[in-house]
Amino acid sequence: MPVDTTSRDTAVVTFRPRPSRGGAWLVAVAVGIVVLMVAPLLPVAGEIPLPILLVNVGIGLLFAIPLLVLAAWIPTMRYELDDEALTLRYGPILRYRIPLDEIQEMRRKNLKISLWSSMRFPGLALFTVPYADEGRVKMCATAAADRILLIDTRRGTYGVTPADEEAFVAAVRARIGA
Amino acid sequence: MPGIYIMAVITVSISAAAYTGLLRIVTPHWRRYLWLALPALPLSAIVNRLIKQPIGEGVAAWAGVSTDQLGTAPLWFLLFLLLLSPLTEEAIKIVPLLLPRARAWLGSRDGALWTGFALGVGFGIGEAAFIAYGIAQSPDYAGMPWYLFTGYLNERFIVCFGHGVMTAVLVTGLTQGRPLRGYVGAVLLHTAANAGALAYQAGWVPVEVATLSLTVVVLLLAVIFERLRRQALRETSPAARDAEEVVLFRRNRTDGGP
């Protein structure tokens, strides 16, 4: 198992997701929103009422700040494997715990993206994302569609993108005893 | 240089990049469809200058109606104007299909969907440039700075998607042996998208209602787009789908569980 993608303590093996440009996309979208909301007002900032200026800036920041916070949490994405469960984490806002005895199948697939997405950007997919071919998948991944490792359980399907997929699958299989 | 040209460059660049990105995400064969946008680029200017404008002006002159004062125009003329763009534009958007190479992927729903979408988006991008040219000719707008045309950017970006979906409906109908149904469907969607703007120009509704109606139509187009995609996906053979999937681990029934 490659050392650079995992760290061990006594019982938990931690896997990191593969790198992506998801953070750059989030920052770019956040900056784009602020620019589109604020830039047109700058040349006439002295002529329009302050409340209108503040409302525009506020609306821009309302959308931009959450995106920047999400980008800041990308380094915290990880997959923790212990003797009982696989836990997918992303900052303090996402935690999926998958009991090992519920895992039925693991498969790699390029997913077909649906327009009806929740938290999905190029290079980042979080929470429940509807896909055109797989239906609803609980995502904690640094890719929206390409080479997603799907974990089928009795309660649903999860999507992850471990940096070292081979080691990840081997570790899960070893813990399951399959 | 009129400010609208700067915003037009931004709009065309963003639209081209975004819809290329969308194609890349939704179909692995995106490269085969991308070039279809190129022959569609000049079609908006062609249909507007050579077909819509002469017909519109001819009918207006014949009826003695001033197109600058639509609020006083008779209802039949407004209906005529409402249908003129959809009827002519939806027809010309598929003219590139006369090229044999453009028909190469029409054998499947998937190919028809993305061929139509690429043609429509190309038409929309060309239309954005043509409209910018029209705005630049207006003394009221020619001197305005570029950053005041964000409404143009938003509208044209969305309209590109709308044209893509409408043309996808038409091309899908053509390839399914139901050309009239495809054409009427595309024309009706186009008419619905334009109705709010025309009602606003006629002074019937405030701009907010026109904007809201366009939003509703765009949402409807998104629903239709997704439905076309799902139909195309269902048509994809199970063997092709299986080839894209690698099973890394499958639990035996005796490994655990109920």
Coordinates of C-alpha atoms in Angstrom, one line a residue, chain B residues 19-254:
Chain B
Y19 CA -21.1 24.7 -23.7
T20 CA -17.9 23.0 -24.9
G21 CA -17.4 22.0 -21.2
L22 CA -21.0 20.7 -21.0
L23 CA -20.5 18.6 -24.1
R24 CA -17.3 17.2 -22.7
I25 CA -19.0 16.3 -19.5
V26 CA -22.1 14.7 -21.0
T27 CA -20.7 12.8 -23.9
P28 CA -17.3 11.1 -24.4
H29 CA -17.6 11.8 -28.1
W30 CA -17.8 15.5 -27.7
R31 CA -15.1 16.2 -30.3
R32 CA -17.2 14.7 -33.1
Y33 CA -20.0 17.2 -32.4
L34 CA -18.1 20.4 -31.6
W35 CA -17.3 21.4 -35.1
L36 CA -21.0 21.4 -36.0
A37 CA -21.3 24.7 -34.2
L38 CA -19.1 26.4 -36.8
P39 CA -21.5 26.1 -39.9
A40 CA -24.3 27.3 -37.6
L41 CA -22.6 30.5 -36.6
P42 CA -23.6 32.7 -39.6
L43 CA -27.1 31.3 -39.8
S44 CA -28.7 33.9 -37.4
A45 CA -27.4 36.8 -39.5
I46 CA -28.5 35.1 -42.7
V47 CA -32.0 34.3 -41.6
N48 CA -32.5 37.8 -40.0
R49 CA -31.2 39.8 -42.9
L50 CA -32.3 37.7 -45.8
I51 CA -35.6 36.2 -44.6
K52 CA -37.1 37.6 -41.4
Q53 CA -36.4 41.3 -42.2
P54 CA -37.8 41.4 -45.7
I55 CA -40.8 39.3 -44.7
G56 CA -41.5 41.3 -41.6
E57 CA -41.0 44.7 -43.2
G58 CA -43.1 43.6 -46.2
V59 CA -46.0 42.4 -44.1
A60 CA -45.8 45.5 -41.9
A61 CA -45.8 47.8 -45.0
W62 CA -48.7 45.8 -46.6
A63 CA -50.7 46.1 -43.4
G64 CA -49.7 49.7 -42.6
V65 CA -48.3 48.8 -39.2
S66 CA -45.4 50.5 -37.5
T67 CA -43.0 48.0 -36.0
D68 CA -41.8 50.8 -33.6
Q69 CA -45.2 50.9 -32.0
L70 CA -46.2 47.4 -31.4
G71 CA -48.6 48.5 -28.7
T72 CA -50.9 49.8 -31.4
A73 CA -50.4 46.9 -33.8
P74 CA -53.3 44.5 -34.5
L75 CA -53.3 41.2 -32.7
W76 CA -52.8 39.2 -35.9
F77 CA -49.7 41.1 -36.6
L78 CA -48.3 40.4 -33.2
L79 CA -49.1 36.7 -33.7
F80 CA -47.3 36.9 -37.0
L81 CA -44.3 38.5 -35.4
L82 CA -44.4 35.9 -32.6
L83 CA -44.3 33.0 -35.1
L84 CA -41.9 34.6 -37.7
S85 CA -38.7 33.9 -35.7
P86 CA -39.6 30.3 -34.6
L87 CA -40.8 29.2 -38.0
T88 CA -37.8 30.6 -39.9
E89 CA -35.0 30.0 -37.3
E90 CA -35.9 26.5 -36.4
A91 CA -35.9 25.6 -40.1
I92 CA -32.5 27.2 -40.9
K93 CA -30.8 25.8 -37.9
I94 CA -30.7 22.3 -39.4
V95 CA -29.4 23.5 -42.8
P96 CA -25.9 22.3 -41.9
L97 CA -27.4 18.8 -41.9
L98 CA -27.2 19.0 -45.7
L99 CA -23.5 18.3 -45.2
P100 CA -23.1 14.5 -45.3
R101 CA -20.5 14.8 -42.5
A102 CA -23.0 16.5 -40.3
R103 CA -25.4 13.6 -40.6
A104 CA -22.8 11.0 -39.7
W105 CA -24.0 10.4 -36.1
L106 CA -27.7 10.7 -36.7
G107 CA -28.2 6.9 -36.5
S108 CA -28.9 7.0 -32.8
R109 CA -30.8 9.1 -30.3
D110 CA -27.6 10.0 -28.7
G111 CA -26.1 11.2 -31.9
A112 CA -29.2 13.1 -32.8
L113 CA -29.4 14.8 -29.5
W114 CA -25.8 16.1 -29.5
T115 CA -25.8 16.9 -33.2
G116 CA -28.9 19.1 -32.6
F117 CA -27.5 20.6 -29.5
A118 CA -24.2 21.6 -31.1
L119 CA -26.1 23.1 -34.1
G120 CA -28.4 25.1 -31.8
V121 CA -25.6 26.4 -29.5
G122 CA -23.6 27.4 -32.6
F123 CA -26.7 29.3 -33.9
G124 CA -27.1 31.0 -30.5
I125 CA -23.5 32.1 -30.3
G126 CA -23.8 33.6 -33.8
E127 CA -27.0 35.2 -32.8
A128 CA -25.3 36.8 -29.8
A129 CA -22.7 38.4 -32.2
F130 CA -25.5 39.5 -34.6
I131 CA -27.5 41.1 -31.9
A132 CA -24.4 42.9 -30.6
Y133 CA -23.9 44.3 -34.1
G134 CA -27.5 45.5 -34.0
I135 CA -27.2 47.1 -30.6
A136 CA -24.0 48.9 -31.7
Q137 CA -25.9 50.5 -34.6
S138 CA -28.4 52.1 -32.1
P139 CA -27.4 55.6 -31.1
D140 CA -29.1 55.0 -27.7
Y141 CA -26.6 52.2 -26.8
A142 CA -23.5 52.8 -28.9
G143 CA -21.9 55.1 -26.3
M144 CA -22.6 52.9 -23.3
P145 CA -19.7 51.3 -21.5
W146 CA -19.3 47.5 -21.8
Y147 CA -20.0 46.7 -18.2
L148 CA -23.5 48.0 -18.4
F149 CA -24.4 45.1 -20.8
T150 CA -24.4 42.3 -18.2
G151 CA -28.1 41.7 -19.0
Y152 CA -27.1 41.0 -22.6
L153 CA -24.5 38.5 -21.3
N154 CA -26.9 36.7 -19.1
E155 CA -29.7 36.5 -21.7
R156 CA -27.5 35.4 -24.6
F157 CA -25.8 32.8 -22.5
I158 CA -29.1 31.2 -21.5
V159 CA -30.5 31.6 -25.0
C160 CA -27.6 29.6 -26.4
F161 CA -28.8 26.7 -24.2
G162 CA -32.4 27.3 -25.4
H163 CA -31.4 27.1 -29.0
G164 CA -29.4 24.0 -28.3
V165 CA -32.4 22.2 -26.8
M166 CA -34.9 23.3 -29.4
T167 CA -32.7 22.1 -32.2
A168 CA -32.1 18.9 -30.3
V169 CA -35.9 18.4 -30.2
L170 CA -36.1 19.0 -34.0
V171 CA -33.2 16.8 -34.9
T172 CA -34.4 14.0 -32.6
G173 CA -37.8 14.2 -34.3
L174 CA -36.2 14.0 -37.7
T175 CA -34.1 10.9 -36.9
Q176 CA -37.1 9.2 -35.2
G177 CA -39.1 9.5 -38.5
R178 CA -41.3 12.3 -37.0
P179 CA -40.0 15.4 -38.6
L180 CA -43.3 17.4 -38.3
R181 CA -43.6 16.6 -34.7
G182 CA -40.0 17.6 -34.1
Y183 CA -40.4 20.9 -36.0
V184 CA -43.7 21.8 -34.4
G185 CA -42.2 21.0 -30.9
A186 CA -39.2 23.2 -31.6
V187 CA -41.4 26.0 -33.0
L188 CA -43.7 25.9 -30.0
L189 CA -40.8 26.0 -27.5
H190 CA -39.3 28.9 -29.4
T191 CA -42.6 30.7 -29.5
A192 CA -43.0 30.2 -25.7
A193 CA -39.5 31.6 -25.1
N194 CA -40.2 34.7 -27.2
A195 CA -43.7 35.4 -26.0
G196 CA -42.7 37.3 -22.9
A197 CA -40.4 39.6 -24.7
L198 CA -42.9 40.4 -27.4
A199 CA -45.7 41.1 -24.8
Y200 CA -43.2 43.4 -23.0
Q201 CA -42.5 45.2 -26.3
A202 CA -46.2 45.6 -27.0
G203 CA -46.6 47.2 -23.5
W204 CA -48.8 44.4 -22.2
V205 CA -46.6 43.2 -19.4
P206 CA -43.9 44.7 -17.2
V207 CA -40.3 43.6 -17.8
E208 CA -40.4 41.4 -14.6
V209 CA -43.2 39.3 -16.1
A210 CA -41.3 38.9 -19.4
T211 CA -38.2 37.8 -17.5
L212 CA -40.2 35.4 -15.3
S213 CA -41.8 33.9 -18.4
L214 CA -38.4 33.3 -20.0
T215 CA -37.1 31.7 -16.8
V216 CA -40.1 29.3 -16.8
V217 CA -39.4 28.4 -20.4
V218 CA -35.7 27.8 -19.7
L219 CA -36.6 25.5 -16.8
L220 CA -39.0 23.6 -19.2
L221 CA -36.2 23.4 -21.7
A222 CA -33.9 22.0 -19.1
V223 CA -36.5 19.3 -18.2
I224 CA -36.9 18.4 -21.9
F225 CA -33.1 18.3 -22.4
E226 CA -32.7 15.9 -19.5
R227 CA -35.5 13.7 -20.8
L228 CA -33.9 13.5 -24.2
R229 CA -30.7 12.5 -22.5
R230 CA -32.3 9.8 -20.5
Q231 CA -34.0 8.4 -23.6
A232 CA -30.7 8.4 -25.4
L233 CA -29.0 6.7 -22.5
R234 CA -31.7 4.0 -22.4
E235 CA -31.1 3.3 -26.0
T236 CA -27.4 2.7 -25.4
S237 CA -26.9 -1.1 -25.4
P238 CA -26.4 -2.9 -22.1
A239 CA -23.2 -4.4 -23.6
A240 CA -21.8 -0.9 -24.2
R241 CA -22.8 0.2 -20.7
D242 CA -21.1 -2.9 -19.2
A243 CA -17.9 -2.2 -21.1
E244 CA -17.7 1.2 -19.3
E245 CA -18.0 -0.5 -15.9
V246 CA -15.3 -2.5 -14.0
V247 CA -16.4 -4.6 -11.1
L248 CA -13.6 -4.6 -8.5
F249 CA -15.3 -6.5 -5.8
R250 CA -18.6 -8.4 -5.5
R251 CA -19.6 -10.0 -2.2
N252 CA -20.7 -13.6 -2.4
R253 CA -24.0 -14.2 -0.9
T254 CA -22.3 -16.4 1.7

